CSV table of C-alpha atoms in Angstrom, one decimal:
chain,number,residue,atom,x,y,z
G,19,MET,CA,0.0,0.0,0.0
G,20,GLU,CA,1.3,3.4,-0.9
G,21,ASP,CA,1.1,6.7,0.9
G,22,THR,CA,-0.6,9.4,-1.1
G,23,PRO,CA,1.4,12.2,-2.7
G,24,HIS,CA,0.6,15.7,-1.7
G,25,PRO,CA,-2.2,17.1,-3.9
G,26,PRO,CA,-0.8,19.3,-6.7
G,27,SER,CA,-1.5,23.0,-6.5
G,28,ALA,CA,-3.6,24.3,-9.4
G,29,ALA,CA,-3.7,27.8,-10.7
G,30,ALA,CA,-6.9,29.6,-9.8
G,31,ASP,CA,-7.8,30.4,-13.4
G,32,ALA,CA,-7.1,26.8,-14.7
G,33,PRO,CA,-10.3,24.8,-15.0
G,34,PRO,CA,-10.0,21.3,-13.5
G,35,ARG,CA,-10.0,18.6,-16.1
G,36,ASP,CA,-11.9,15.9,-14.1
G,37,SER,CA,-15.6,15.9,-13.1
G,38,ILE,CA,-16.3,14.5,-9.6
G,39,GLU,CA,-19.6,13.0,-8.5
G,40,ILE,CA,-20.0,12.2,-4.8
G,41,ALA,CA,-22.7,9.7,-3.8
G,42,VAL,CA,-24.2,10.0,-0.3
G,43,PRO,CA,-26.1,6.8,0.6
G,44,VAL,CA,-28.8,7.2,3.2
G,45,PHE,CA,-31.2,5.1,5.1
G,46,ASN,CA,-33.6,6.7,7.6
G,47,GLU,CA,-31.4,9.8,7.9
G,48,GLU,CA,-34.1,12.6,8.0
G,49,ARG,CA,-32.5,14.0,11.1
G,50,VAL,CA,-29.1,14.8,9.7
G,51,LEU,CA,-29.6,14.7,5.9
G,52,GLU,CA,-30.4,18.4,5.3
G,53,ALA,CA,-27.7,19.9,7.4
G,54,SER,CA,-25.1,17.5,6.1
G,55,VAL,CA,-25.9,18.0,2.4
G,56,ARG,CA,-26.1,21.8,2.7
G,57,ARG,CA,-22.7,21.8,4.5
G,58,LEU,CA,-21.2,19.5,1.8
G,59,ALA,CA,-22.6,21.6,-1.0
G,60,ALA,CA,-21.3,24.8,0.6
G,61,TYR,CA,-17.9,23.3,1.0
G,62,LEU,CA,-17.7,22.1,-2.6
G,63,ARG,CA,-18.7,25.5,-4.0
G,64,ASP,CA,-15.5,26.9,-2.5
G,65,GLN,CA,-13.3,24.3,-4.1
G,66,PRO,CA,-11.6,24.2,-7.6
G,67,LEU,CA,-13.7,21.2,-8.6
G,68,ARG,CA,-16.3,20.3,-11.2
G,69,TRP,CA,-18.6,18.6,-8.8
G,70,SER,CA,-22.0,17.0,-8.3
G,71,VAL,CA,-23.7,15.2,-5.4
G,72,VAL,CA,-26.2,12.5,-5.6
G,73,ILE,CA,-28.2,11.5,-2.5
G,74,VAL,CA,-29.2,7.8,-2.8
G,75,ASP,CA,-32.1,6.8,-0.5
G,76,ASN,CA,-32.2,3.1,-0.2
G,77,GLY,CA,-35.5,2.0,1.2
G,78,SER,CA,-35.9,4.6,4.0
G,79,ALA,CA,-39.1,4.4,6.1
G,80,ASP,CA,-39.0,7.9,7.4
G,81,ARG,CA,-39.0,11.3,5.6
G,82,THR,CA,-35.6,10.9,4.2
G,83,TRP,CA,-36.8,10.8,0.5
G,84,GLU,CA,-38.9,13.9,1.1
G,85,VAL,CA,-35.9,15.8,2.4
G,86,ALA,CA,-33.6,14.5,-0.4
G,87,SER,CA,-36.1,15.5,-3.1
G,88,ARG,CA,-36.4,19.0,-1.7
G,89,LEU,CA,-32.7,19.4,-1.4
G,90,ALA,CA,-32.3,18.3,-5.0
G,91,GLY,CA,-34.7,21.0,-6.1
G,92,GLU,CA,-33.1,23.7,-4.1
G,93,LEU,CA,-29.3,23.1,-4.4
G,94,PRO,CA,-27.5,23.4,-7.7
G,95,GLY,CA,-25.4,20.4,-8.4
G,96,VAL,CA,-27.4,18.1,-6.0
G,97,SER,CA,-29.7,15.3,-7.3
G,98,ALA,CA,-31.5,12.5,-5.6
G,99,ARG,CA,-32.6,9.0,-6.5
G,100,HIS,CA,-34.8,6.5,-4.6
G,101,LEU,CA,-34.3,2.8,-4.4
G,102,GLU,CA,-37.0,0.5,-3.0
G,103,ARG,CA,-34.4,-2.1,-1.8
G,104,ARG,CA,-32.1,-1.5,1.1
G,105,GLY,CA,-28.4,-1.9,1.1
G,106,ARG,CA,-25.5,0.6,1.1
G,107,GLY,CA,-23.6,-1.5,-1.5
G,108,LEU,CA,-26.6,-1.4,-3.7
G,109,ALA,CA,-26.9,2.3,-3.4
G,110,LEU,CA,-23.2,2.8,-4.3
G,111,ARG,CA,-23.4,0.4,-7.2
G,112,THR,CA,-26.5,2.1,-8.6
G,113,ALA,CA,-25.1,5.6,-8.3
G,114,TRP,CA,-21.6,4.7,-9.6
G,115,LEU,CA,-22.7,2.6,-12.6
G,116,SER,CA,-25.1,5.3,-13.8
G,117,SER,CA,-22.6,8.2,-13.3
G,118,GLU,CA,-20.8,9.9,-16.2
G,119,ALA,CA,-18.2,11.6,-14.0
G,120,ASP,CA,-14.5,11.0,-14.4
G,121,ILE,CA,-14.1,10.4,-10.7
G,122,ILE,CA,-16.8,8.8,-8.5
G,123,ALA,CA,-16.7,9.0,-4.8
G,124,TYR,CA,-18.8,8.5,-1.7
G,125,MET,CA,-18.9,9.7,1.9
G,126,ASP,CA,-21.2,8.9,4.8
G,127,VAL,CA,-24.0,11.3,5.5
G,128,ASP,CA,-22.9,12.0,9.0
G,129,LEU,CA,-19.7,13.6,7.6
G,130,SER,CA,-17.6,11.8,10.2
G,131,THR,CA,-14.6,12.4,7.9
G,132,ASP,CA,-13.5,16.1,7.9
G,133,LEU,CA,-14.4,17.6,4.5
G,134,ALA,CA,-10.9,19.2,4.5
G,135,CYS,CA,-9.6,15.7,3.6
G,136,LEU,CA,-11.4,15.6,0.3
G,137,LEU,CA,-8.8,17.3,-1.9
G,138,THR,CA,-6.2,14.9,-0.5
G,139,LEU,CA,-8.4,11.9,-1.4
G,140,LEU,CA,-8.9,13.2,-4.9
G,141,ALA,CA,-5.3,14.2,-5.6
G,142,PRO,CA,-3.8,10.7,-6.5
G,143,LEU,CA,-6.7,10.1,-8.9
G,144,GLN,CA,-6.5,13.5,-10.6
G,145,THR,CA,-2.7,13.1,-11.2
G,146,GLY,CA,-3.2,9.5,-12.5
G,147,PHE,CA,-1.1,8.1,-9.7
G,148,SER,CA,-3.8,5.6,-8.7
G,149,GLN,CA,-7.2,4.3,-9.8
G,150,ILE,CA,-8.6,4.1,-6.2
G,151,ALA,CA,-8.1,6.3,-3.1
G,152,VAL,CA,-9.5,5.4,0.3
G,153,GLY,CA,-9.5,7.2,3.6
G,154,SER,CA,-7.9,5.2,6.3
G,155,ARG,CA,-8.5,5.7,10.0
G,156,LEU,CA,-5.5,3.4,10.6
G,157,HIS,CA,-3.1,5.6,8.7
G,158,PRO,CA,-0.3,6.8,11.1
G,159,GLN,CA,-1.1,10.4,10.2
G,160,SER,CA,-4.9,10.1,10.8
G,161,ARG,CA,-6.6,11.8,13.7
G,162,VAL,CA,-9.5,9.6,15.0
G,163,GLU,CA,-11.9,10.0,17.8
G,164,ARG,CA,-14.0,6.9,18.5
G,165,GLY,CA,-15.0,4.6,21.4
G,166,LEU,CA,-13.0,1.6,22.5
G,167,LYS,CA,-15.5,-0.9,21.2
G,168,ARG,CA,-15.5,0.5,17.6
G,169,GLU,CA,-11.7,0.7,17.7
G,170,ILE,CA,-11.3,-2.9,18.7
G,171,LEU,CA,-13.9,-4.1,16.1
G,172,SER,CA,-12.3,-2.1,13.3
G,173,ARG,CA,-8.7,-3.2,14.0
G,174,GLY,CA,-9.8,-6.8,14.5
G,175,TYR,CA,-11.8,-6.9,11.3
G,176,ASN,CA,-8.9,-5.5,9.3
G,177,LEU,CA,-6.5,-8.0,10.9
G,178,ILE,CA,-8.8,-10.8,9.7
G,179,LEU,CA,-8.7,-9.3,6.2
G,180,ARG,CA,-5.0,-9.4,6.2
G,181,LEU,CA,-4.8,-12.9,7.5
G,182,VAL,CA,-7.6,-14.5,5.5
G,183,LEU,CA,-7.7,-12.5,2.3
G,184,GLY,CA,-4.1,-11.3,2.2
G,185,ALA,CA,-5.4,-7.7,2.1
G,186,GLY,CA,-2.8,-5.0,1.5
G,187,TYR,CA,-5.2,-2.1,2.3
G,188,GLY,CA,-5.6,-1.1,5.9
G,189,ASP,CA,-9.1,0.2,6.5
G,190,ALA,CA,-11.8,-1.4,4.5
G,191,GLN,CA,-14.9,0.2,6.0
G,192,CYS,CA,-14.1,3.9,6.2
G,193,GLY,CA,-16.9,5.8,4.4
G,194,PHE,CA,-14.6,8.0,2.4
G,195,LYS,CA,-13.5,6.5,-1.0
G,196,ALA,CA,-13.0,7.7,-4.6
G,197,LEU,CA,-12.4,5.8,-7.9
G,198,ARG,CA,-11.6,6.6,-11.5
G,199,ARG,CA,-14.8,5.5,-13.2
G,200,ALA,CA,-13.3,4.3,-16.5
G,201,ALA,CA,-10.8,2.1,-14.7
G,202,THR,CA,-13.2,0.6,-12.2
G,203,ALA,CA,-16.6,0.3,-13.9
G,204,GLU,CA,-16.2,-3.4,-14.7
G,205,LEU,CA,-14.9,-4.0,-11.2
G,206,ILE,CA,-17.9,-2.4,-9.6
G,207,GLY,CA,-20.2,-4.5,-11.7
G,208,ASP,CA,-18.5,-7.7,-10.5
G,209,VAL,CA,-18.9,-7.0,-6.8
G,210,ARG,CA,-21.6,-9.3,-5.5
G,211,ASP,CA,-22.4,-7.9,-2.1
G,212,ASN,CA,-25.1,-5.2,-1.8
G,213,ASP,CA,-24.6,-4.2,1.8
G,214,TRP,CA,-21.7,-3.3,4.1
G,215,PHE,CA,-19.3,-5.9,2.7
G,216,PHE,CA,-19.4,-4.1,-0.6
G,217,ASP,CA,-16.3,-2.0,0.2
G,218,THR,CA,-14.2,-5.0,1.3
G,219,GLU,CA,-15.1,-7.0,-1.8
G,220,LEU,CA,-14.4,-4.0,-4.1
G,221,LEU,CA,-10.9,-3.4,-2.6
G,222,THR,CA,-10.0,-7.1,-2.6
G,223,LEU,CA,-11.0,-7.6,-6.2
G,224,ALA,CA,-9.2,-4.4,-7.1
G,225,GLU,CA,-5.9,-5.7,-5.6
G,226,ARG,CA,-6.3,-9.0,-7.4
G,227,ARG,CA,-6.7,-7.2,-10.7
G,228,GLY,CA,-3.6,-5.1,-10.2
G,229,LEU,CA,-5.3,-1.7,-9.6
G,230,ARG,CA,-3.4,0.8,-7.5
G,231,ILE,CA,-5.0,1.7,-4.2
G,232,VAL,CA,-3.7,4.7,-2.2
G,233,GLU,CA,-4.7,5.2,1.4
G,234,VAL,CA,-4.8,8.7,2.7
G,235,PRO,CA,-5.0,10.0,6.3
G,236,VAL,CA,-8.2,11.4,7.6
G,237,ALA,CA,-9.6,13.4,10.5
G,238,TRP,CA,-12.5,11.3,11.7
G,239,VAL,CA,-15.0,11.6,14.6
G,240,GLU,CA,-17.4,8.8,15.4
G,241,ASP,CA,-21.1,9.4,15.0
G,242,ARG,CA,-22.6,8.2,18.3
G,243,ASP,CA,-26.1,8.1,16.6
G,244,SER,CA,-25.0,5.9,13.7
G,245,ARG,CA,-27.7,3.8,12.0
G,246,VAL,CA,-25.3,0.8,11.7
G,247,ALA,CA,-26.4,-2.3,13.5
G,248,ILE,CA,-22.9,-3.4,14.6
G,249,GLY,CA,-23.6,-7.0,15.6
G,250,ARG,CA,-25.5,-7.8,12.4
G,251,THR,CA,-23.0,-6.0,10.2
G,252,VAL,CA,-20.0,-7.9,11.8
G,253,LEU,CA,-21.8,-11.2,11.1
G,254,GLN,CA,-22.5,-10.3,7.5
G,255,ASP,CA,-18.9,-9.2,7.0
G,256,LEU,CA,-17.5,-12.4,8.4
G,257,ARG,CA,-19.8,-14.4,6.0
G,258,GLY,CA,-18.6,-12.2,3.2
G,259,VAL,CA,-15.0,-12.9,4.1
G,260,LEU,CA,-15.6,-16.6,4.0
G,261,ARG,CA,-17.5,-16.4,0.7
G,262,LEU,CA,-14.7,-14.3,-0.9
G,263,ARG,CA,-11.9,-16.6,0.4
G,264,LEU,CA,-13.7,-19.6,-1.1
G,265,ALA,CA,-14.1,-17.8,-4.4
G,266,LEU,CA,-10.4,-16.9,-4.5
G,267,TRP,CA,-9.6,-20.5,-4.0
G,268,GLY,CA,-12.1,-21.4,-6.7
G,269,LEU,CA,-14.4,-23.2,-4.2
G,270,GLY,CA,-18.1,-22.6,-3.4
G,271,SER,CA,-18.6,-19.9,-6.1
G,272,ARG,CA,-18.4,-19.5,-9.8
G,273,MET,CA,-17.5,-15.8,-9.4
G,274,GLU,CA,-14.6,-14.7,-11.7
G,275,VAL,CA,-12.1,-12.8,-9.7
G,276,LEU,CA,-9.0,-12.6,-12.0
């Protein structure tokens, strides 16, 4: 795994070449959605980027879709789409495979990762240094605030990935990733998981296919009111690890990985 280069400085009057679309997957997030998207849009307006944001509501049962639709009507550059089925992976797959942007990205709606890290995330993709960039809470330069339980689970999960899958990446589940669309569109289509294991499967297949992944440091603060059901998610992830390990051995699955 490679450390990211410093993002290049661009002249103020030089229009950026790449377009960037950021997906924000949401499920029952009416409480924080409006404030987060307005904050994100305000930040992006001040950056030297050709940007757009798509809110992807995947099966919310509250007023999330109502809020998302209103924001899409009020904020230039912001759109929204509704999926009847749940699953963060499904939301990302749907948004990314329908995007026409040069760089596709996503971030969690709670904005746990400081937005000031975004340009650092995009830099290795804009320069052509890598095809995928991921925020890592385990990077030695990261500043992370989270409880002991989440810290142990995160480090334990990533240790399992290294031991079982031979993963070279350090933090599979940080909700802060970006990809060059042209280089990864086929890869995204081949990921089978539609929920929280989507990220792990994506990165594992990317490594197997020789795509360069860069990890960047982040400033990250835990959202104490997260919608993630930790116990169920851990069990799903462990099942995903087993499925993927068997697939890499050519057992238990016909999925093509190379």
